[in-house]
Short mmCIF file of C-alpha atoms and ligand atoms in Angstrom, two decimals:
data_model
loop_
_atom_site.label_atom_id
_atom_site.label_comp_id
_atom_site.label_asym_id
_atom_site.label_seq_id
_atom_site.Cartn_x
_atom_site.Cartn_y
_atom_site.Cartn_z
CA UNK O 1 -81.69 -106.11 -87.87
CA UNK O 2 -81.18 -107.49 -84.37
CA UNK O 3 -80.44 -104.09 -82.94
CA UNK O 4 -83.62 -102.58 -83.18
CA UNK O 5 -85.76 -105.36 -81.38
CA UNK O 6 -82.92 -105.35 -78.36
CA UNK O 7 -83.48 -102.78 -75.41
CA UNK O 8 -80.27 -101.29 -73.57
CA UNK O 9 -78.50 -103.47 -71.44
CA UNK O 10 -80.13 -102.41 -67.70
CA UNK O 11 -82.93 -101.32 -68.88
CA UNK O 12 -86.33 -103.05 -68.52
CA UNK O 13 -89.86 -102.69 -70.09
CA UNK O 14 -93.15 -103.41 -68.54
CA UNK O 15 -95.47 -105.11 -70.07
CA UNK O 16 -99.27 -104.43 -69.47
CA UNK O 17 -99.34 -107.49 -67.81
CA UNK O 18 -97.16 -105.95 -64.67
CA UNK O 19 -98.09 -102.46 -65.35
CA UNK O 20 -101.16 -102.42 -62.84
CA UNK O 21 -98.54 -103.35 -60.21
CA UNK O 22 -96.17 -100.69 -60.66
CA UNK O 23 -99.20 -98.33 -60.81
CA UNK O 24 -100.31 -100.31 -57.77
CA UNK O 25 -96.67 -99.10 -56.18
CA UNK O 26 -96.73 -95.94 -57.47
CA UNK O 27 -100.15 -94.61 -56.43
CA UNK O 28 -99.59 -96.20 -53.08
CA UNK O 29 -96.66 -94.66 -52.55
CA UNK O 30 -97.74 -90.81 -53.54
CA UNK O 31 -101.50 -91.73 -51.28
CA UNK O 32 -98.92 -92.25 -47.87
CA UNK O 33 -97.17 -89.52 -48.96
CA UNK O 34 -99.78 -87.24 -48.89
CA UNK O 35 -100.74 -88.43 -45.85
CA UNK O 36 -97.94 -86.90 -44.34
CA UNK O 37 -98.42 -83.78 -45.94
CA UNK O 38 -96.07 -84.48 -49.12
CA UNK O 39 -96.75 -83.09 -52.48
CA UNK O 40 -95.41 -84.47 -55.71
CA UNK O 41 -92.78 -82.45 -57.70
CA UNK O 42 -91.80 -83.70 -61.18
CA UNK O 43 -88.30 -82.39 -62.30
CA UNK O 44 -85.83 -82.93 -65.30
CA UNK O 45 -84.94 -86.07 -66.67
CA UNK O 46 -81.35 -84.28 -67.37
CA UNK O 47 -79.53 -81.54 -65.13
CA UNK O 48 -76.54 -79.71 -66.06
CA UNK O 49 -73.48 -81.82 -65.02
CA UNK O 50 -72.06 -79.59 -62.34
CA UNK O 51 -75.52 -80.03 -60.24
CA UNK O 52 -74.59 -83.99 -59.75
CA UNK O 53 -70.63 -82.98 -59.32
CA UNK O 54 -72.06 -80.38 -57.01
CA UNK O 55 -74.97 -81.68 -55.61
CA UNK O 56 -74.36 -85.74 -55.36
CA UNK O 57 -70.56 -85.07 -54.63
CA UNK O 58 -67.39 -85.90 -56.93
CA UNK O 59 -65.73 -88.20 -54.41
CA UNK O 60 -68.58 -90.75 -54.88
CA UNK O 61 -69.06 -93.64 -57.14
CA UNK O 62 -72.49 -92.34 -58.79
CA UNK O 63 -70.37 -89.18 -60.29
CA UNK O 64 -66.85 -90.90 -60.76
CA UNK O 65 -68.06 -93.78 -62.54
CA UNK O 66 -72.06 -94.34 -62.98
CA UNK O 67 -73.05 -91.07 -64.67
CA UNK O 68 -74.96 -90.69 -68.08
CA UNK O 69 -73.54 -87.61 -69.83
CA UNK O 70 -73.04 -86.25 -73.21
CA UNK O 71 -72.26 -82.76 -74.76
CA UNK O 72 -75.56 -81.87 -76.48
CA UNK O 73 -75.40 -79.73 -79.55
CA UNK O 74 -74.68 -76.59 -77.95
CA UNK O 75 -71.83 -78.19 -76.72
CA UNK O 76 -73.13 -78.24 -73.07
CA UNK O 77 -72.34 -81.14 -70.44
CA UNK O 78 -75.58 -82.78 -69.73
CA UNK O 79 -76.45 -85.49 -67.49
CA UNK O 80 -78.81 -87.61 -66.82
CA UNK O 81 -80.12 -87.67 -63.66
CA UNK O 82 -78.63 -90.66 -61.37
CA UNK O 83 -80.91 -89.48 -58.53
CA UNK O 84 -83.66 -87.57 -57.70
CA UNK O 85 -82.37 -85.19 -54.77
CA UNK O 86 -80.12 -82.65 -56.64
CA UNK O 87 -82.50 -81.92 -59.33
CA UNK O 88 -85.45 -81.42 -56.52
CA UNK O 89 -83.15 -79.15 -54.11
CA UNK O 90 -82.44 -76.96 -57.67
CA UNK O 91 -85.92 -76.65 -57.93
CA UNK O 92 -86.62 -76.13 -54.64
CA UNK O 93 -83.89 -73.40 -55.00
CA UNK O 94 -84.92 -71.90 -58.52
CA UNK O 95 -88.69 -71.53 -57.59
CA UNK O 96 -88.27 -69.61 -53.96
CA UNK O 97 -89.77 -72.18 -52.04
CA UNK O 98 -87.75 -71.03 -49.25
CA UNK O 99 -89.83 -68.23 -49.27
CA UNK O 100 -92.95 -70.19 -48.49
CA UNK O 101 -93.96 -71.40 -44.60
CA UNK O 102 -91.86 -74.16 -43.99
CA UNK O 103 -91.61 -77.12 -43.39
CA UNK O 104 -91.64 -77.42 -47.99
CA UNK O 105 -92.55 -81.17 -48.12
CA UNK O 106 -92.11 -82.87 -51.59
CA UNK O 107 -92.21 -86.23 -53.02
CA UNK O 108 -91.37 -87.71 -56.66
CA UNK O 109 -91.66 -90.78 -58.63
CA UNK O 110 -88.53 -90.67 -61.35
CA UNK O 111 -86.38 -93.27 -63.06
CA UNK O 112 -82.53 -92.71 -62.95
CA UNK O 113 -79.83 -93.51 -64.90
CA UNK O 114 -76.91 -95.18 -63.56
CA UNK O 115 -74.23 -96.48 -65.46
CA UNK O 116 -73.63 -99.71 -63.55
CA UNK O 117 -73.51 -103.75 -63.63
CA UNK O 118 -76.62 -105.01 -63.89
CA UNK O 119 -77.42 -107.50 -62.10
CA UNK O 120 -80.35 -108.45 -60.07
CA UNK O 121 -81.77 -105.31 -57.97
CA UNK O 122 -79.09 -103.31 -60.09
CA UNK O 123 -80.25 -101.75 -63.54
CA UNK O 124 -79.41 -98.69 -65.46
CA UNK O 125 -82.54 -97.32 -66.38
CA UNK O 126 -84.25 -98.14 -62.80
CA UNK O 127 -87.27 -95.95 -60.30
CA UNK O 128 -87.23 -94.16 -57.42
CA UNK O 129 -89.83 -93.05 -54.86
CA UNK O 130 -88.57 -90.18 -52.76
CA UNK O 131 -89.28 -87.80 -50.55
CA UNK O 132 -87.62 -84.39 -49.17
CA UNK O 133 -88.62 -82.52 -46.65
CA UNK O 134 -87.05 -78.94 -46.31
CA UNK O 135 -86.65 -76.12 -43.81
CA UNK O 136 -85.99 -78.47 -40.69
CA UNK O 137 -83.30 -79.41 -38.42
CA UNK O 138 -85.30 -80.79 -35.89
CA UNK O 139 -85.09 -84.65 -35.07
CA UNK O 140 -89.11 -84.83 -35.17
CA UNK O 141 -88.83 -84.67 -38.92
CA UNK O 142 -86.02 -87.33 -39.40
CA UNK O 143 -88.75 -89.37 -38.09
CA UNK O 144 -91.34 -88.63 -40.25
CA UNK O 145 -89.97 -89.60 -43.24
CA UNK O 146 -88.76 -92.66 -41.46
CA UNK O 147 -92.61 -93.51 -40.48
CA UNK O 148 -93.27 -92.17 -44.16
CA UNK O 149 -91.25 -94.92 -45.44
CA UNK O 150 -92.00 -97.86 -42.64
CA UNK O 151 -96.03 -96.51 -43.11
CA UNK O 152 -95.74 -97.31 -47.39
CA UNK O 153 -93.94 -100.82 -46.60
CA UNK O 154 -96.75 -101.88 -43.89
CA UNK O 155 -99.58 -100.79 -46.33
CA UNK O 156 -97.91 -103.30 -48.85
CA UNK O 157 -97.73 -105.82 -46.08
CA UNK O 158 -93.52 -106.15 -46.88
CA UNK O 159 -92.03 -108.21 -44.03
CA UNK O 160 -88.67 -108.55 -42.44
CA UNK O 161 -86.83 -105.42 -43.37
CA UNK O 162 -84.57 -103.77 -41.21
CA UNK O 163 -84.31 -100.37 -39.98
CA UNK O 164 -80.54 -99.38 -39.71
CA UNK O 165 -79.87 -96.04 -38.50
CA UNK O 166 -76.97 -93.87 -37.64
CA UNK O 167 -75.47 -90.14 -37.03
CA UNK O 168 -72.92 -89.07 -38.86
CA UNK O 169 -72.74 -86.01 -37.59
CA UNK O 170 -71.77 -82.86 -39.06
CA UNK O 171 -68.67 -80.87 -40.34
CA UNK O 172 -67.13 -80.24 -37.43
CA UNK O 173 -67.34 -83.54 -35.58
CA UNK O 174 -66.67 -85.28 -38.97
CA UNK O 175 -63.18 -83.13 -38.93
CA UNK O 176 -61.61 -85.71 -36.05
CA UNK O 177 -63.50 -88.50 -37.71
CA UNK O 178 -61.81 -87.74 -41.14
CA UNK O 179 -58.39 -88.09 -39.19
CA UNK O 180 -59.16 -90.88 -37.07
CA UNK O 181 -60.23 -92.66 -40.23
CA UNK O 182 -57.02 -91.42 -42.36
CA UNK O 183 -55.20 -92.89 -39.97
CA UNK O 184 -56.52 -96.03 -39.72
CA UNK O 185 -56.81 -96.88 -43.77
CA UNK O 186 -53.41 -95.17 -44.28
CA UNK O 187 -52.11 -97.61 -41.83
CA UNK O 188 -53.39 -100.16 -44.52
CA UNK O 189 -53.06 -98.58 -47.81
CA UNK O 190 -51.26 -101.42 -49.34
CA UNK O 191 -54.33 -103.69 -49.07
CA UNK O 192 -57.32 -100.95 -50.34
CA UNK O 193 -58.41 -100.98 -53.99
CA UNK O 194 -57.29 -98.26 -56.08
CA UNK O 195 -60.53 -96.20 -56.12
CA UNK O 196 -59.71 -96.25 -52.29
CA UNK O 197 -56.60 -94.98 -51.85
CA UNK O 198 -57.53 -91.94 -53.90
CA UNK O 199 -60.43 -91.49 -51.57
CA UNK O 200 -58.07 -91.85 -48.58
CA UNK O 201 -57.07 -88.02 -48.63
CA UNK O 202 -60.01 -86.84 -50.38
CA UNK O 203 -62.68 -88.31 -48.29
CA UNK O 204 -61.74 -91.10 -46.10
CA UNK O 205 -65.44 -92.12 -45.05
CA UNK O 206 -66.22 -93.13 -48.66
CA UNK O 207 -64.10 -96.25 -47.96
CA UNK O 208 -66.11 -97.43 -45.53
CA UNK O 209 -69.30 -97.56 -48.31
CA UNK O 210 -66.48 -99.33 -50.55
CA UNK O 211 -68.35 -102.79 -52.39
CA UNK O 212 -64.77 -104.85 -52.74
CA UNK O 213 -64.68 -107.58 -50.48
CA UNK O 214 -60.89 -106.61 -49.02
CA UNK O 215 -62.09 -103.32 -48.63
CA UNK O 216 -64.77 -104.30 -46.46
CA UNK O 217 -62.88 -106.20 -44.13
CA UNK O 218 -60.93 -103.64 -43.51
CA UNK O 219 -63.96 -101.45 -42.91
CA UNK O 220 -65.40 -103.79 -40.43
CA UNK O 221 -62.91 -102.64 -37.80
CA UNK O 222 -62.11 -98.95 -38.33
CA UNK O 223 -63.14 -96.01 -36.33
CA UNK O 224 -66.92 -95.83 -35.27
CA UNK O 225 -68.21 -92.47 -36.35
CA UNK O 226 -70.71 -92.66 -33.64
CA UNK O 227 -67.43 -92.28 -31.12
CA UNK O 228 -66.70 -89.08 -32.88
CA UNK O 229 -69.68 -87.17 -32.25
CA UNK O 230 -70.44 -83.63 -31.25
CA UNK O 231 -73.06 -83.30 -28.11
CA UNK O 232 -75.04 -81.04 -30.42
CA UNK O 233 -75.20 -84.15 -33.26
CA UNK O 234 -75.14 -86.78 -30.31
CA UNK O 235 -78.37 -85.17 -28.89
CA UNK O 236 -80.16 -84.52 -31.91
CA UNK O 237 -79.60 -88.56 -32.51
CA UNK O 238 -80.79 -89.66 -29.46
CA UNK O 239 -83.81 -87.50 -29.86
CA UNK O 240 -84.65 -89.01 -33.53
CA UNK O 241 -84.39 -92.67 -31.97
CA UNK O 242 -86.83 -91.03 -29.18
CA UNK O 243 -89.56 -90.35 -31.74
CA UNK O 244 -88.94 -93.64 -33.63
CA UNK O 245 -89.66 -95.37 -30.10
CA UNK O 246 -93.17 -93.10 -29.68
CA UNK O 247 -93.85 -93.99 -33.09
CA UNK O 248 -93.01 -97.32 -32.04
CA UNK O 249 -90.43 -98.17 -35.13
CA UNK O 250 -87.96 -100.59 -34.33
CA UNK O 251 -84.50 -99.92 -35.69
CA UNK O 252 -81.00 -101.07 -34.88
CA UNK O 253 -77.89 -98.46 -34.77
CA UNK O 254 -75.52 -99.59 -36.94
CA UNK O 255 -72.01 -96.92 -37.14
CA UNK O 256 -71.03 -98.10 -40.59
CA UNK O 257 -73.79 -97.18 -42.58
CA UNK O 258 -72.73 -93.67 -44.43
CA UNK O 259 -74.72 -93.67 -47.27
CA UNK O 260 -73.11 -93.89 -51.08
CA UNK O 261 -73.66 -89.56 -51.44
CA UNK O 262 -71.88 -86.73 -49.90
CA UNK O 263 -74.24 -84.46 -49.19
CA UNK O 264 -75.22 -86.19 -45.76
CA UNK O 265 -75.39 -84.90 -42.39
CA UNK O 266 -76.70 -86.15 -38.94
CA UNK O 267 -78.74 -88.77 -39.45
CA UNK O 268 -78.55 -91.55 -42.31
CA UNK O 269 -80.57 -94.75 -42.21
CA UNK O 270 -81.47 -97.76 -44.72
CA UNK O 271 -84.10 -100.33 -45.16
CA UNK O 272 -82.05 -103.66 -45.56
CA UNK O 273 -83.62 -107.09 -46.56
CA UNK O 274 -81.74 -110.12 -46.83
CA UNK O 275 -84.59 -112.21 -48.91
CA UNK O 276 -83.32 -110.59 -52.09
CA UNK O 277 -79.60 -111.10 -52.05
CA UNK O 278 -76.78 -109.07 -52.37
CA UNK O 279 -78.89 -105.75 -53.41
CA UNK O 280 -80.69 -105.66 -50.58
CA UNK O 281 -81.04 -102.01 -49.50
CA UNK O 282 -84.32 -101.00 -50.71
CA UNK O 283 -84.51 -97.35 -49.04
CA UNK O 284 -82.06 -95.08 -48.72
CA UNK O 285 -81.95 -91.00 -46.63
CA UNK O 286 -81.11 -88.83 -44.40
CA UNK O 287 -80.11 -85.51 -43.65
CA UNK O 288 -78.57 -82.95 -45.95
CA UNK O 289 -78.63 -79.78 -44.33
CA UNK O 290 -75.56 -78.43 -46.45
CA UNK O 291 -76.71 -79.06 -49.67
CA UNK O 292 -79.12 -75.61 -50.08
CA UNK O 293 -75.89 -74.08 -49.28
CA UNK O 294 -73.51 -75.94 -51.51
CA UNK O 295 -76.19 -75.32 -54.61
CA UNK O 296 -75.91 -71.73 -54.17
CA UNK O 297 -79.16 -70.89 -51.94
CA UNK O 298 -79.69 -69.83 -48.62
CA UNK O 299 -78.97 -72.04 -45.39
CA UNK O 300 -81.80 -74.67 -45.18
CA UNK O 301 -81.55 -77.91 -43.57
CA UNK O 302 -83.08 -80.72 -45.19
CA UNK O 303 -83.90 -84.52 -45.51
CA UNK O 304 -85.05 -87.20 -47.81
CA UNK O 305 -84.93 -90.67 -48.58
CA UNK O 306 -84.82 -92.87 -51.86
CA UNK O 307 -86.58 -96.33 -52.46
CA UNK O 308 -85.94 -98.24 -55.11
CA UNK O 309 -88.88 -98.96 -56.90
CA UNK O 310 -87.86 -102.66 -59.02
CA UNK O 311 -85.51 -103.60 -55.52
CA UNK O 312 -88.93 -103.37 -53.98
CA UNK O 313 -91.20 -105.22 -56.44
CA UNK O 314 -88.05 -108.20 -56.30
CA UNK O 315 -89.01 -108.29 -52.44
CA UNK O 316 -92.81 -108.46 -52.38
CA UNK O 317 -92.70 -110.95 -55.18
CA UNK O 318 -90.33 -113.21 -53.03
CA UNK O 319 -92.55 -112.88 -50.28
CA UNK O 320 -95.49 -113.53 -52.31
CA UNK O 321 -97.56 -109.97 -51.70
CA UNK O 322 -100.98 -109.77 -53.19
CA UNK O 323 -101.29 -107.03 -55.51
CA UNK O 324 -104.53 -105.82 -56.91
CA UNK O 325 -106.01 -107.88 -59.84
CA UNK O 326 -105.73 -105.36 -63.52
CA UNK O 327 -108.75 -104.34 -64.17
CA UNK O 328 -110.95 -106.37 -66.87
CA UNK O 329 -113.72 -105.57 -69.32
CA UNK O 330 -117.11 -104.91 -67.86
CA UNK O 331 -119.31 -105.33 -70.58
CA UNK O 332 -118.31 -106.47 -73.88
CA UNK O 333 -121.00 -106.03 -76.41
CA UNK O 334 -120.84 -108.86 -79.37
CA UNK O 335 -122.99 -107.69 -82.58
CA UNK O 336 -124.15 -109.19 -85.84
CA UNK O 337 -124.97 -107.05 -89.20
CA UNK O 338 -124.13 -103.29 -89.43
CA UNK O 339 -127.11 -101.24 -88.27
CA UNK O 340 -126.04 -103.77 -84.74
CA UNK O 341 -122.52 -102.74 -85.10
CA UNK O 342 -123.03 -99.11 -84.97
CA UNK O 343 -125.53 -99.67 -82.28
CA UNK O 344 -122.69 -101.55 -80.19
CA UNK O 345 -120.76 -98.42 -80.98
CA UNK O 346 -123.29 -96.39 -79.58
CA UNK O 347 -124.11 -98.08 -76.47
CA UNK O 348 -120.37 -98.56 -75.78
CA UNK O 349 -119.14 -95.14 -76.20
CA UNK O 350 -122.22 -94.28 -73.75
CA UNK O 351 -120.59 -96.80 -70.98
CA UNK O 352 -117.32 -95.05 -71.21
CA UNK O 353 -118.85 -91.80 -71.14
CA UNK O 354 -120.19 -92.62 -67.42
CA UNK O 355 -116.44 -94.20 -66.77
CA UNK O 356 -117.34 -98.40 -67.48
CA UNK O 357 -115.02 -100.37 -69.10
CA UNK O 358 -117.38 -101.35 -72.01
CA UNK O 359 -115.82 -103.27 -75.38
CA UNK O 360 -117.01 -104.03 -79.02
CA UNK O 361 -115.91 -105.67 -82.19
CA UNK O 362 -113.62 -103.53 -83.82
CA UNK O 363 -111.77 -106.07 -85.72
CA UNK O 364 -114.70 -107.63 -87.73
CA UNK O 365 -115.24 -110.90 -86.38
CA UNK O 366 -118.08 -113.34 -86.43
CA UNK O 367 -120.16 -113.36 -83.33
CA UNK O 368 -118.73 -116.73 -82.07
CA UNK O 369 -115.23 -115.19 -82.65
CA UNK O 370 -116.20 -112.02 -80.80
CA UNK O 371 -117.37 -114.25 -77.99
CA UNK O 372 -114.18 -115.68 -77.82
CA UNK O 373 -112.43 -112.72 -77.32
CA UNK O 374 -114.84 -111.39 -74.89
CA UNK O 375 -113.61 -114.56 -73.03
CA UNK O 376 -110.30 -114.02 -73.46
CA UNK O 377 -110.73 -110.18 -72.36
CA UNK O 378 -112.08 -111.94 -68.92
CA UNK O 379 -115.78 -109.78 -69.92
CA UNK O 380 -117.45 -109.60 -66.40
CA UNK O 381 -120.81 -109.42 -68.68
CA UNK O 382 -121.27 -109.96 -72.75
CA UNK O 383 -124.71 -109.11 -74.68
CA UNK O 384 -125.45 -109.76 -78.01
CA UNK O 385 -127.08 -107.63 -80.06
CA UNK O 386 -128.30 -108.66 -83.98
CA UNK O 387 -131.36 -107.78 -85.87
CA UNK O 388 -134.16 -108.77 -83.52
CA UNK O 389 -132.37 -107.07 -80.35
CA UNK O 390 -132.55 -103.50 -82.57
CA UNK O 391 -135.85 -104.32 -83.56
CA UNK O 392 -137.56 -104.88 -80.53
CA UNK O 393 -135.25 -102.65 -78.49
CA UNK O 394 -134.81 -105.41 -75.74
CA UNK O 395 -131.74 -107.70 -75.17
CA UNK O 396 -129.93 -110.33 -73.03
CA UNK O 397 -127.28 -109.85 -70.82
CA UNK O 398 -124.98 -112.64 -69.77
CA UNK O 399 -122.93 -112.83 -66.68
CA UNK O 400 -119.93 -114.36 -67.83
CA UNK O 401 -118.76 -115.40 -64.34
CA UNK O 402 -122.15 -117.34 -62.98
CA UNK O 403 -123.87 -117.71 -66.46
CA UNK O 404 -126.99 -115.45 -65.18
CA UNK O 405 -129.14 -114.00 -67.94
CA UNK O 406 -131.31 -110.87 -67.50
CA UNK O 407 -133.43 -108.84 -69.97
CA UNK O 408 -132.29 -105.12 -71.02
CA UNK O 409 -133.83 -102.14 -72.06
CA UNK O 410 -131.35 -100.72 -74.58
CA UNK O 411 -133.33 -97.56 -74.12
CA UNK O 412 -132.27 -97.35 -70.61
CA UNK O 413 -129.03 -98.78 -71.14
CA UNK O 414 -126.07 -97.01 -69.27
CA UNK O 415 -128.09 -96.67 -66.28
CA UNK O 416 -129.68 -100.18 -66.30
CA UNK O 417 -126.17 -101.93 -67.04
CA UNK O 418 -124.62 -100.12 -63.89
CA UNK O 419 -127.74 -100.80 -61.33
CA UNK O 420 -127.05 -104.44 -62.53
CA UNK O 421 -123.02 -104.67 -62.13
CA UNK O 422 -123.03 -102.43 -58.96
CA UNK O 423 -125.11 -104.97 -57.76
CA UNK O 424 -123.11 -107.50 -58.53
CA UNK O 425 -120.52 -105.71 -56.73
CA UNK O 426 -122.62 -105.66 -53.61
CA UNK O 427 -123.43 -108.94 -53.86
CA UNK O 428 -119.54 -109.87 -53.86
CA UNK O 429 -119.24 -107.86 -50.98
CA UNK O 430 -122.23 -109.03 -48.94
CA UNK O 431 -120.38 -112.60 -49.50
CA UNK O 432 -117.15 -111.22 -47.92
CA UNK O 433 -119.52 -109.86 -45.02
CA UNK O 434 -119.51 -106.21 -45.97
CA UNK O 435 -122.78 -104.50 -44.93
CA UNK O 436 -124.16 -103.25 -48.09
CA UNK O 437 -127.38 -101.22 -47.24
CA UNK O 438 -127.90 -99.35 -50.86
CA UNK O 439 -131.13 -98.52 -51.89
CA UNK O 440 -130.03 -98.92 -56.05
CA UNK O 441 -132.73 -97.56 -57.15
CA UNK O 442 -132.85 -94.54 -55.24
CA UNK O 443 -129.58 -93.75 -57.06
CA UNK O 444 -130.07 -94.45 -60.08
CA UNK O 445 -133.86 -93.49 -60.94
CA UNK O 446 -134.38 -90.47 -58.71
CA UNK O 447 -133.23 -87.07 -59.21
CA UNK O 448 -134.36 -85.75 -56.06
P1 ATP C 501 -76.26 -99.45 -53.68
O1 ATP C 501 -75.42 -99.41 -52.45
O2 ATP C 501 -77.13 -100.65 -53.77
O3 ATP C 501 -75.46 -99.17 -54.93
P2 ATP C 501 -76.88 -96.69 -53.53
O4 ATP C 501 -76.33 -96.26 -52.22
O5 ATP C 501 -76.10 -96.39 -54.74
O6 ATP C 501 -77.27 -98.23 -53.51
P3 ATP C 501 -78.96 -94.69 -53.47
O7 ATP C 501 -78.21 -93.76 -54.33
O8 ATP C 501 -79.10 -94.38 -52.06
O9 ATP C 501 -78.38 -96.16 -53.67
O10 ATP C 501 -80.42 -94.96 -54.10
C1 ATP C 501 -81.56 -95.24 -53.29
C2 ATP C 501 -82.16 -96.56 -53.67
O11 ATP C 501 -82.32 -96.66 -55.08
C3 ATP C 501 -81.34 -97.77 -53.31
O12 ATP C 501 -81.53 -98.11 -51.97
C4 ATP C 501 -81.90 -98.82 -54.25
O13 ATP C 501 -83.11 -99.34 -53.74
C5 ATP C 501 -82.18 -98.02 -55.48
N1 ATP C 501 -81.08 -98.16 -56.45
C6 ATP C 501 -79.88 -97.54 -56.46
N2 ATP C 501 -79.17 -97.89 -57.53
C7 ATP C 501 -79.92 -98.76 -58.23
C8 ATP C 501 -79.76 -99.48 -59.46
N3 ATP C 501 -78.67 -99.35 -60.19
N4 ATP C 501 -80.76 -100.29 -59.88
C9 ATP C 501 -81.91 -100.42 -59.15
N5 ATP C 501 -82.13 -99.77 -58.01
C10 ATP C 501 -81.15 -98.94 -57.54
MG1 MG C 502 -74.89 -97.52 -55.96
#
């Protein structure tokens, strides 16, 4: 039955091999974020349809052709979410947060669903960090969650991605921009793709975001929506690229970057690498102060930005980025004969009770076969425990690492086994030059 042991084309698993990393890039990435005063929300995997049609926009690609949906059996349109902004803002919107002091600032970690070719960088199933910050028009905030997301790549020591930024203003400069721009593609109709000529009288700027080659070209020299703008929209940019400049975050301006959603206003900006080919944007916002509106709520301007969680683990494996070593087995406790057993049990379930990583044999091996696997576990320390140990309550423990031995009290086990792998720890650190002045036994033996 082939079917069964296949997974859906764009879809990945992760093995517990890889899975400290993505919990590496997840924690990380919800630690900066509270740093700047973010707070996680978890919505929805699925929205009613009309929030993406709404919400995302039905002139873009994600709703015309990438969406997940399916009548469920109450014969409503479901589906699932291709991003994580509409189903936050509807939250936002359904819970009165509007009602609370503003700025709200939340943050998510989500997969989407994105019916698309998958490719490198490009899945179906795929993560997003993001962040939205509501209640704000001001251009001090646009920077924030640009330092949010330059702070999270720094921390992860990613190199050479660019900061591409740009206004594109708002309804009522866009009006003469929509023109301009009609003008210019009509002027060269015969040469869009299909999807593009529908967009022409719909909306016009969704050609420039167009990923066919001809389409591009043609792109490349139309109207600059940066020419277009109002002084309220031109000032507001020039005071966002002011903060980015006392933040000291380099950017470049670059006019044709309107992001693939419709909900945008004002400011829009990317993170662009080129060391991971064609898929190369990793982050995605801006501003979306119509989109309270459009969802049925009161006026509140807003901004956000998405990263893409696997486009980001592509990079910092290209560029070779340490991530944290998984953690191992502390102690793995070998035993021979079944009053030993149990006591492995015992002394085991007492390490994880104070939060060690602590093993035993639950497979019934021989002793040299539970060595083995102790090995194989990478055990930072193994003891052994058979009929003698019980009997005179005293065994050996056996740093796996420098081959050490040191008599145990199993009476004062827990306690004794973490004074002896903390110091361990220390010792490691003293070796990396880390001042380590802990008096052990003072934490571990008084009570005072
Ligand atoms: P692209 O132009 O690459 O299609 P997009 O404009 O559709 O991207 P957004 O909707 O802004 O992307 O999503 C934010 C981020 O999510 C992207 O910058 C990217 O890192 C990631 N992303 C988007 N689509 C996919 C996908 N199909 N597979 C993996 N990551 C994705
Ligand atoms: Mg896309």
């Amino acid at each position: 039955m082939p079917l069964l042991t296949k997974s859906i084309k764009g879809t990945q698993d992760v093995l517990p091999q890889e899975s400290h990393k993505w919990r590496y890039l997840e924690q990380s990435a919800l630690e900066v974020a509270e740093n700047f005063g973010f707070r996680e929300v978890r919505t929805p995997v699925f929205e009613h349809t009309e929030l993406f049609q709404r919400g995302v926009g039905d002139t873009t690609d994600v709703v015309q052709k990438e969406m997940y949906t399916f009548l469920d059996k109450g014969e409503r349109s479901i589906t699932l979410r291709p991003e994580g902004t509409a189903g936050v803002v509807r939250s936002f919107l359904e819970h009165g947060l509007f009602n609370e002091p503003m700025p709200q600032k939340l943050c998510y970690l989500t997969s989407c669903y994105r019916y698309e070719k998958p490719q490198a960088g490009r899945l179906r199933e795929f993560h997003q960090f993001g962040v939205e910050c509501f209640g704000t028009a001001d251009p001090a905030a646009d920077a924030e969650i640009i330092a949010l997301a330059k702070q999270y790549f720094d921390f992860l020591g990613v190199r050479d991605l660019r900061l591409e930024l740009n206004s594109i203003g708002c309804k009522e400069c866009r009006k003469d921009y929509h023109k301009a721009l009609h003008d210019y593609f009509s002027a060269r109709k015969d040469k869009l793709c299909p999807t593009c000529v529908e967009r022409l009288d719909r909306n016009p700027m969704r050609i420039l975001d167009c990923k066919v080659p001809a389409c591009g070209e043609i792109a490349a020299d139309a109207p600059k929506v940066t020419d277009y703008l109002c002084d309220d929209c031109r000032a507001h940019f020039e005071q966002v690229q002011k903060y980015l400049g006392a933040m000291d975050i380099p950017f470049t301006v670059n006019p044709s970057i309107v992001r693939g959603l419709d909900y945008y206003s004002r400011t829009v900006f990317e993170f662009v690498s080129s060391s991971i080919g064609a898929q190369g944007t990793v982050c995605g916002g801006g501003r979306y102060d119509g989109l309270a509106e459009e969802l049925g709520g009161p006026h509140t301007p807003a901004l956000g930005f998405a990263l893409g969680l696997e486009r980001l683990m592509l990079l910092m494996e290209s560029q070779g980025l340490p991530f944290p070593e998984a953690e191992t087995c502390s102690l793995y406790i070998a035993s021979m004969g079944e009053a030993a057993a149990q006591k492995a049990a015992e002394l085991v379930c007492a390490l994880r009770r104070d939060g060690i990583h602590a093993e035993f044999d639950v497979v019934g091996r021989s002793v040299k076969a539970q060595m083995k696997f102790a090995n194989k576990l990478g055990a930072d320390f193994t003891l052994v425990l058979g009929d003698s140990e019980l009997e005179s309550g005293k065994a050996v423990l056996k740093n796996m690492k420098s081959g050490e031995t040191t008599d145990v009290e199993l009476a004062s086990f827990p306690g004794d086994f973490m004074r002896i792998s903390i110091s361990e720890s220390l010792k490691t650190l003293e070796d990396l030059g880390v001042d380590t002045n802990i008096d052990l036994n003072a934490l571990f033996y008084n009570n005072d």
